[in-house]
XYZ file of C-alpha atoms in Angstrom:
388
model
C -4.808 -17.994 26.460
C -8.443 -19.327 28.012
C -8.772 -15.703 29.542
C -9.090 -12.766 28.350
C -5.774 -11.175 27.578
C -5.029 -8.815 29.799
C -6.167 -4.898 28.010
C -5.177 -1.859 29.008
C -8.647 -0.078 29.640
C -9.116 3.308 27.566
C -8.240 6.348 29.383
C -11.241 8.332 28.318
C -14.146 7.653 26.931
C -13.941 9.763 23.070
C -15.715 8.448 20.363
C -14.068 10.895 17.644
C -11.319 12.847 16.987
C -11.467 16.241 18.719
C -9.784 18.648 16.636
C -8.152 20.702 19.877
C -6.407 17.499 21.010
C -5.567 16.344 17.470
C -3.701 20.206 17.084
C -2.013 19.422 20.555
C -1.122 15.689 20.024
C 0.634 16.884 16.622
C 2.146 19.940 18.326
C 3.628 17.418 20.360
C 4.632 14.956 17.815
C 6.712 17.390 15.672
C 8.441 18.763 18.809
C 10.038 15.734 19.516
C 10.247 13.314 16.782
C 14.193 13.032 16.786
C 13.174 11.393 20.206
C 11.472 8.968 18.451
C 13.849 8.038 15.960
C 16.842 7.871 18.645
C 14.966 5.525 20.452
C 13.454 3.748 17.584
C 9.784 3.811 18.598
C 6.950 5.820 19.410
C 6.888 6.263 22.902
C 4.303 5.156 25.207
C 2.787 8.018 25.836
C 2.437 8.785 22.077
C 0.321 5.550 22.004
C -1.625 6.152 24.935
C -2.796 9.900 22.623
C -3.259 8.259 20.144
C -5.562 6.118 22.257
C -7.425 9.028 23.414
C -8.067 10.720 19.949
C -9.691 7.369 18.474
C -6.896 5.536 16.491
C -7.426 2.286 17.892
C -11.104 2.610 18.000
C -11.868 3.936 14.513
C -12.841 0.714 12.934
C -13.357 -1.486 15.506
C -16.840 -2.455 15.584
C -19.774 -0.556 17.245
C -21.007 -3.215 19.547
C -17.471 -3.571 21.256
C -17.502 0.336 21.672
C -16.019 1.166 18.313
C -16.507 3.976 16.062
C -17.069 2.099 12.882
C -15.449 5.115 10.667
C -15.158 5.087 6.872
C -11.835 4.011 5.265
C -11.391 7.405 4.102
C -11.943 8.717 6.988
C -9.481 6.651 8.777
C -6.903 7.783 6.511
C -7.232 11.366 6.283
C -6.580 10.819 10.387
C -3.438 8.793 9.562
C -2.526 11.573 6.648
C -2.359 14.277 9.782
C -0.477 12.516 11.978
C 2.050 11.718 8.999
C 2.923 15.210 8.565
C 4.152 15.633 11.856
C 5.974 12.682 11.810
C 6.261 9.960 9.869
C 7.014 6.800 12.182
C 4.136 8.467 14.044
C 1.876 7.759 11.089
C 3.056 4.805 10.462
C 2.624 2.970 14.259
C -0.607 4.928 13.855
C -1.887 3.432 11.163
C -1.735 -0.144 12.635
C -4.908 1.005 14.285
C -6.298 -0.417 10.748
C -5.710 -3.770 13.072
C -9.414 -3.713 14.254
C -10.212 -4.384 10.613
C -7.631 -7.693 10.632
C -8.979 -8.516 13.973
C -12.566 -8.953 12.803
C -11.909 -12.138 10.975
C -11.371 -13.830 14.559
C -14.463 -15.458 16.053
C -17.343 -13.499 17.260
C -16.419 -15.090 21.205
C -12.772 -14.223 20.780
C -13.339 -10.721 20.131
C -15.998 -10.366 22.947
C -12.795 -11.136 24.891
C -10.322 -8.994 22.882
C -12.408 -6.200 23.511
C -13.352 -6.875 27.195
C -11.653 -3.951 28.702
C -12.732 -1.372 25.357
C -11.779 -0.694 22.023
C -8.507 0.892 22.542
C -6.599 -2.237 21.361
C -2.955 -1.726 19.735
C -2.236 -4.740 17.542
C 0.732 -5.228 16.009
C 2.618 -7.860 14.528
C 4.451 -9.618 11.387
C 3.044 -12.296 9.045
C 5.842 -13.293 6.793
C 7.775 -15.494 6.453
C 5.196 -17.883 7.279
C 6.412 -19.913 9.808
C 5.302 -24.161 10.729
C 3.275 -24.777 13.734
C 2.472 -27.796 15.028
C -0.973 -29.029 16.079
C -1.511 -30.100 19.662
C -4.257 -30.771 21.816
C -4.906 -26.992 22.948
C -4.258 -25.509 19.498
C -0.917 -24.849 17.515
C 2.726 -24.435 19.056
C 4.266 -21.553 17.814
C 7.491 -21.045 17.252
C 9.827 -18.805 14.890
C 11.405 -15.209 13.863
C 9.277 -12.651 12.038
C 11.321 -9.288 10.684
C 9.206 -5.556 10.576
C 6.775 -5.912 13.420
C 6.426 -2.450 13.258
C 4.742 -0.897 16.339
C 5.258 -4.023 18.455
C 6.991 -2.273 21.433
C 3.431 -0.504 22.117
C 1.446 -3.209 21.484
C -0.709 -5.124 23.309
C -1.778 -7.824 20.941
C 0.832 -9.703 18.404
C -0.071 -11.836 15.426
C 2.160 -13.635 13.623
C 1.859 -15.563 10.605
C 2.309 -19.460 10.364
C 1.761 -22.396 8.260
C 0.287 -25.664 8.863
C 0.832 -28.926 6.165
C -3.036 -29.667 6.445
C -4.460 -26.122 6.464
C -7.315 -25.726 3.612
C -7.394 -22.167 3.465
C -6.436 -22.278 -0.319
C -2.577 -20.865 0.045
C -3.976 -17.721 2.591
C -1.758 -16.655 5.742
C -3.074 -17.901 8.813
C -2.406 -15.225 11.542
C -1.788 -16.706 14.948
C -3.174 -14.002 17.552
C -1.501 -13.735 21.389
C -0.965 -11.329 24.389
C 2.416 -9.349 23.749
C 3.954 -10.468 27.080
C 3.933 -14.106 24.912
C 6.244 -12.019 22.833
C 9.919 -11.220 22.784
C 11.517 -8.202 20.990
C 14.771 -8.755 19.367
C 15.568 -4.903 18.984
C 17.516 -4.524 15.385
C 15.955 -2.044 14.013
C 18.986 -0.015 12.185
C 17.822 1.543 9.058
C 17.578 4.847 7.264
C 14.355 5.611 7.248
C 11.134 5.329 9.838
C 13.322 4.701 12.412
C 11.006 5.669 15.248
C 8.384 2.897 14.238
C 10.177 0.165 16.202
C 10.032 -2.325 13.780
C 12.645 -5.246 15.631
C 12.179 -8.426 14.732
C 9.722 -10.432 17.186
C 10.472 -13.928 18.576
C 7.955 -16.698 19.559
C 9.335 -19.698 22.068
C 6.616 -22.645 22.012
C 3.785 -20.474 22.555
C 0.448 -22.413 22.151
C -2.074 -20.231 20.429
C -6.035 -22.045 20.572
C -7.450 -22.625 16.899
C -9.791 -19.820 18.014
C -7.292 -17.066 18.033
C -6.350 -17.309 14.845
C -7.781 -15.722 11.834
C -7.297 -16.015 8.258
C -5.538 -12.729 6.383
C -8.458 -11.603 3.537
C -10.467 -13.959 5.193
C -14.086 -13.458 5.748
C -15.003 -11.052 9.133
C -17.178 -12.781 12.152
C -20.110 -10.418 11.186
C -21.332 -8.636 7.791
C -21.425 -4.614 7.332
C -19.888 -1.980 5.284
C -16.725 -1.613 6.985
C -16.130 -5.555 7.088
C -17.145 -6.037 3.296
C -14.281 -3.777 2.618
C -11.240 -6.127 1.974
C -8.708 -6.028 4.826
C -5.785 -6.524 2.747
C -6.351 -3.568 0.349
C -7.467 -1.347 3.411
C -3.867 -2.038 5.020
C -2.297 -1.454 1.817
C -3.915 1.873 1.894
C -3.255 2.805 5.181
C 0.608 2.630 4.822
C 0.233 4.357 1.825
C -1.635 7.080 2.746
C 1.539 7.655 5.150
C 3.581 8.750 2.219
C 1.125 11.525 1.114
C 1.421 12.740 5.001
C 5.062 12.977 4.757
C 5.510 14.705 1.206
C 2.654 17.139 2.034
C 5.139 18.198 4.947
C 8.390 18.375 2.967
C 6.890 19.909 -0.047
C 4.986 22.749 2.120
C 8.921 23.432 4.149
C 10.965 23.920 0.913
C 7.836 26.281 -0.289
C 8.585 28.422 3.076
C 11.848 28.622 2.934
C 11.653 29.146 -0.824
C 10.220 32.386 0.619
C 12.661 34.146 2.507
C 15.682 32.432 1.906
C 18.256 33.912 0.228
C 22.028 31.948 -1.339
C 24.738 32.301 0.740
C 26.174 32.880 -3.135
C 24.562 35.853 -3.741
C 22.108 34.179 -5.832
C 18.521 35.257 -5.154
C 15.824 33.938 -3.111
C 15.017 30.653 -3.364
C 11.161 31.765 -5.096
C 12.666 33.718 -7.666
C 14.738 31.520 -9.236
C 13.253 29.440 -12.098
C 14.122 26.298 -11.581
C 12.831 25.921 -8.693
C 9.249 27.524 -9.539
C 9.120 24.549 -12.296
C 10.386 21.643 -9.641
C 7.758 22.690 -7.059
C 4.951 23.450 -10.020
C 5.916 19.654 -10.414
C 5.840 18.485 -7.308
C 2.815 19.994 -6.536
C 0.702 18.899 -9.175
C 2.102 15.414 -8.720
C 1.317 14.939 -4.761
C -2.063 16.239 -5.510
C -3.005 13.978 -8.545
C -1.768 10.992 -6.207
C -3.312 11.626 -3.067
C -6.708 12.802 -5.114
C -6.669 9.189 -7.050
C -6.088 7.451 -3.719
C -8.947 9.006 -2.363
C -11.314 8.569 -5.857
C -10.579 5.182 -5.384
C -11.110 4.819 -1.675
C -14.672 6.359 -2.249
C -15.554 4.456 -5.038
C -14.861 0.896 -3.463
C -16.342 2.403 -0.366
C -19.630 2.990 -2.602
C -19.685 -1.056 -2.977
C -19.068 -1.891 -0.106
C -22.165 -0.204 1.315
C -23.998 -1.546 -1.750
C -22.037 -4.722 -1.111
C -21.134 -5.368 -4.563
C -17.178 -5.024 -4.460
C -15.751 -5.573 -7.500
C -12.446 -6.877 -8.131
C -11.476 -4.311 -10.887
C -12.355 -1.405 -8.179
C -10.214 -3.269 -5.064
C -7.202 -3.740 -7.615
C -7.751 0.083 -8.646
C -7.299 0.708 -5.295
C -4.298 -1.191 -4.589
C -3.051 0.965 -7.906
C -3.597 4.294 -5.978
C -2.098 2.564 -3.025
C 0.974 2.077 -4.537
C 1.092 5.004 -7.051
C 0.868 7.232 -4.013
C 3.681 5.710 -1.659
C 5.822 6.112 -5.005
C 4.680 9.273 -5.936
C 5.147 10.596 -2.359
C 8.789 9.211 -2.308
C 9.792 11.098 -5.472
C 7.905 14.441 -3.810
C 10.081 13.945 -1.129
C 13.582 13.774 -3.676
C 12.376 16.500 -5.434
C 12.219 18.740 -2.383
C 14.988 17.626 -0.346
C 17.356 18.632 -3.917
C 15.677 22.060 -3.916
C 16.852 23.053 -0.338
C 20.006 22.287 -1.091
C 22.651 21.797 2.172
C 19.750 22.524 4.414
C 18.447 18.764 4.075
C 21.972 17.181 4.877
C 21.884 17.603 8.170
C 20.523 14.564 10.428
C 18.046 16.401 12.201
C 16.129 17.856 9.342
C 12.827 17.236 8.455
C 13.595 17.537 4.493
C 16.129 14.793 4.755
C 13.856 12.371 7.148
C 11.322 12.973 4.921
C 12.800 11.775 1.698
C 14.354 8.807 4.181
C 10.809 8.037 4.904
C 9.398 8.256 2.188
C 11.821 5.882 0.941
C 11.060 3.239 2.994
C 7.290 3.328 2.701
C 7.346 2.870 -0.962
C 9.887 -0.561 -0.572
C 7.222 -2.012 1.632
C 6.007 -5.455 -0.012
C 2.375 -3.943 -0.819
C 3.400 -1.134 -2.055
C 6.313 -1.733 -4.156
C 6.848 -2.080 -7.922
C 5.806 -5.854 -7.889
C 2.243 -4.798 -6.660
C 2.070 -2.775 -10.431
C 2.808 -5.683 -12.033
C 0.156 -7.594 -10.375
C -2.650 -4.590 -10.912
C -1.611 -4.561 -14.983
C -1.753 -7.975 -14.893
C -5.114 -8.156 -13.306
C -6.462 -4.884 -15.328
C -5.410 -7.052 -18.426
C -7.677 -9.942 -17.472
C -4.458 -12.210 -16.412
C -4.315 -13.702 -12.937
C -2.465 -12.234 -10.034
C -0.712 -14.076 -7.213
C -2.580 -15.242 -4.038
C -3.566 -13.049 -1.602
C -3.809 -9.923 -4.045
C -5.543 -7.678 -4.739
C-alpha cells in the first residue's frame, strides 16, 4: 500500500461528454442490456466508455486532471445513461466516488490519481466492521453486502470501526487496490441485476491510517464542489437513477399506446380512457419529481458556491432524493399495468423497469426511513448520525 496502486491510465484524453459518443455508448447500452443482467455486471468494456465519456472524471478535482462538473450536471449524465439501462446508471453513478475520495489526504490522492482521473471506486460501508490497529495502519478484515460496481473497479473502500476512533459515531472508510479484494458473487435478485453488487471479502489486509477517509467528513482542499456534502450528493446520484428508468418506461407504454391495438377487439391502447388518465398521471408525477430534485440540487448548489450550506436546504435535498426514487418506482407500476401481458415477459424493458425501479427506492438512503428523518429535521427535531 506504500505505492501507488496500480491505475489503469485513461484511454483518451476527453474532458467532457461528447454528445456523438454519448448517442453511441447508449445505442450500445440498450442493445445489450439482457447481457448485463445475465452476467450480473456491467461489462468491462462498458466501464472502459464510460471512462472515455467523463464518468469517472466529472468531479474529480481539476489539478489531478478532473473536470470539476456541477452536481446537476453530473446527474443529468447519470439520468441518460439510466434510460438505456438501469444497472448501467447505477455502476455509473459510482463515478460520484471522486467526491468520497476527496476526504483522503492531499498526498494520497496525488497517488490515487497518478496514472489520471479515470478512477472507478467502488465499495460497501456497512455493516461497519472492527479493525485492529498495528504498526503500519489497521488490519482489515470482514464481509460487506451491495458493493455494487466492484467487479469493474479499481479502488474498494470498505467501512470499519475502531473502539478509540473520535470521529463522533461517522463511518471510517478504509481505501485499497481491488486485487486486495475478493468477490463473493451472490448477487440473485429481481431487480438491477447487471450492477454486480456480490458481497466483497477482506482477509487481513493492512490499510495505512492515510488511506482512509471519514464518510461526510471534511475534503483535503476547499471549493464549490467539495463544500457540497458527499453524503447527500450520493444520495442524489442513486436517485436520480430512478427518474432515468421511469422516463424510459413511461415514454414505451406512450408508443405502444399508439399503435397498438387488443388482441380483444378493444381499441388502441390511446383511445381508451383509462389509460389517457393513468399516463396524464404518470406524467405529471415523474415530472414534478425529477423538477424538485433538480430545484433542490440548484439551490444547495447556490450555497455551496456562496459557501453558506444550510442544513434545511441539504435535508430538502435528501427529500427530493428520496421523493424521486419513490416516485420513479410507482411511474414504473403504473406503466408496466398499462401494457398489460407485454411487460410479463423476462426480457422486457417495462417489466425490468418496474424491477428496477423497485430496488432503487429500498436502498438505505432512499427509503421511507430517510422521510422520517427529513420531517423530523424540517420540524426542528434531531435526526440520526450521519444524515442529512
Amino acid at each position: 500500500m506504500n505505492a501507488p496502486p496500480g491505475m489503469i491510465a485513461p484511454e483518451t484524453d476527453v474532458s467532457a461528454t461528447t454528445s456523438d459518443d454519448l448517442s453511441l455508448l447508449l445505442a450500445d447500452i440498450r442493445a445489450r442490456r439482457n447481457e448485463f443482467a445475465r452476467a450480473q455486471k456491467v461489462p468491462d468494456d462498458v466501464i472502459q466508455a464510460f471512462k472515455r465519456i467523463g464518468v469517472y472524471r466529472a468531479l474529480a478535482a481539476k489539478r489531478f486532471g478532473g473536470d470539476e462538473r456541477t452536481p446537476a450536471d453530473f446527474c443529468r449524465l447519470i439520468e441518460r445513461i439510466s434510460e438505456a439501462d438501469g444497472s448501467a446508471g447505477w455502476v455509473a453513478s459510482f463515478g460520484d466516488g471522486a467526491r468520497y475520495l476527496s476526504a483522503l489526504p492531499e498526498d494520497t490522492l496525488c497517488r490515487v490519481y497518478a496514472n489520471g482521473p479515470d478512477v472507478v471506486y467502488a465499495g460497501a460501508v456497512f455493516p461497519l466492521q472492527p479493525a485492529q490497529r498495528s504498526a503500519d495502519g489497521f488490519v482489515v478484515n470482514g464481509v460487506w453486502p451491495f458493493a455494487s460496481g466492484s467487479p469493474g473497479a479499481e479502488l474498494i473502500g470498505v467501512g470499519i470501526t475502531l473502539d478509540d476512533d473520535p470521529t463522533s459515531g461517522l463511518a471510517r472508510i478504509a481505501v485499497m487496490p481491488a486485487d486486495k479484494v475478493a468477490i463473493r458473487p451472490n448477487w440473485d435478485v429481481i431487480g438491477l441485476q447487471g450492477t454486480g453488487s456480490h458481497d466483497i471479502v477482506v482477509d487481513n489486509v493492512i490499510v495505512p491510517e492515510e488511506w482512509t477517509l471519514i464518510r461526510g467528513g471534511p475534503p483535503a482542499f476547499d471549493g464549490p464542489l467539495h463544500r457540497y456534502p458527499s453524503v447527500t450528493f450520493a444520495a442524489q446520484a442513486h436517485a436520480i437513477v430512478g427518474i432515468g428508468i421511469a422516463r424510459s418506461a413511461l415514454d414505451e407504454v406512450i408508443a405502444m399506446s399508439r399503435g397498438r391495438a387488443s388482441i380483444t377487439g378493444a381499441p388502441v391502447m390511446a383511445e381508451r380512457g383509462y389509460i389517457q388518465l393513468e399516463v396524464a398521471r404518470a406524467e405529471a408525477m415523474l415530472r414534478s419529481a425529477r423538477s424538485f430534485f433538480y430545484e433542490a440540487t440548484e439551490e444547495l448548489w447556490k450555497e455551496a458556491l456562496q459557501d453558506t450550506v444550510q442544513s434545511t436546504t441539504t435535508t430538502l435535498m435528501r427529500l427530493a432524493a428520496t421523493n424521486a426514487a419513490r416516485q420513479s418506482a410507482e411511474v414504473c407500476k403504473i406503466a408496466s399495468g398499462l401494457a398489460g401481458t407485454q411487460s410479463l415477459y423476462t426480457t422486457s424493458n417495462l417489466a425490468r423497469a418496474m424491477c428496477d425501479s423497485f430496488v432503487v427506492a429500498q436502498h438505505a438512503a432512499l427509503n421511507e426511513g430517510t422521510l422520517q428523518s427529513a420531517g423530523r429535521l424540517l420540524l426542528g427535531r434531531s435526526a440520526p448520525a450521519g444524515f442529512p
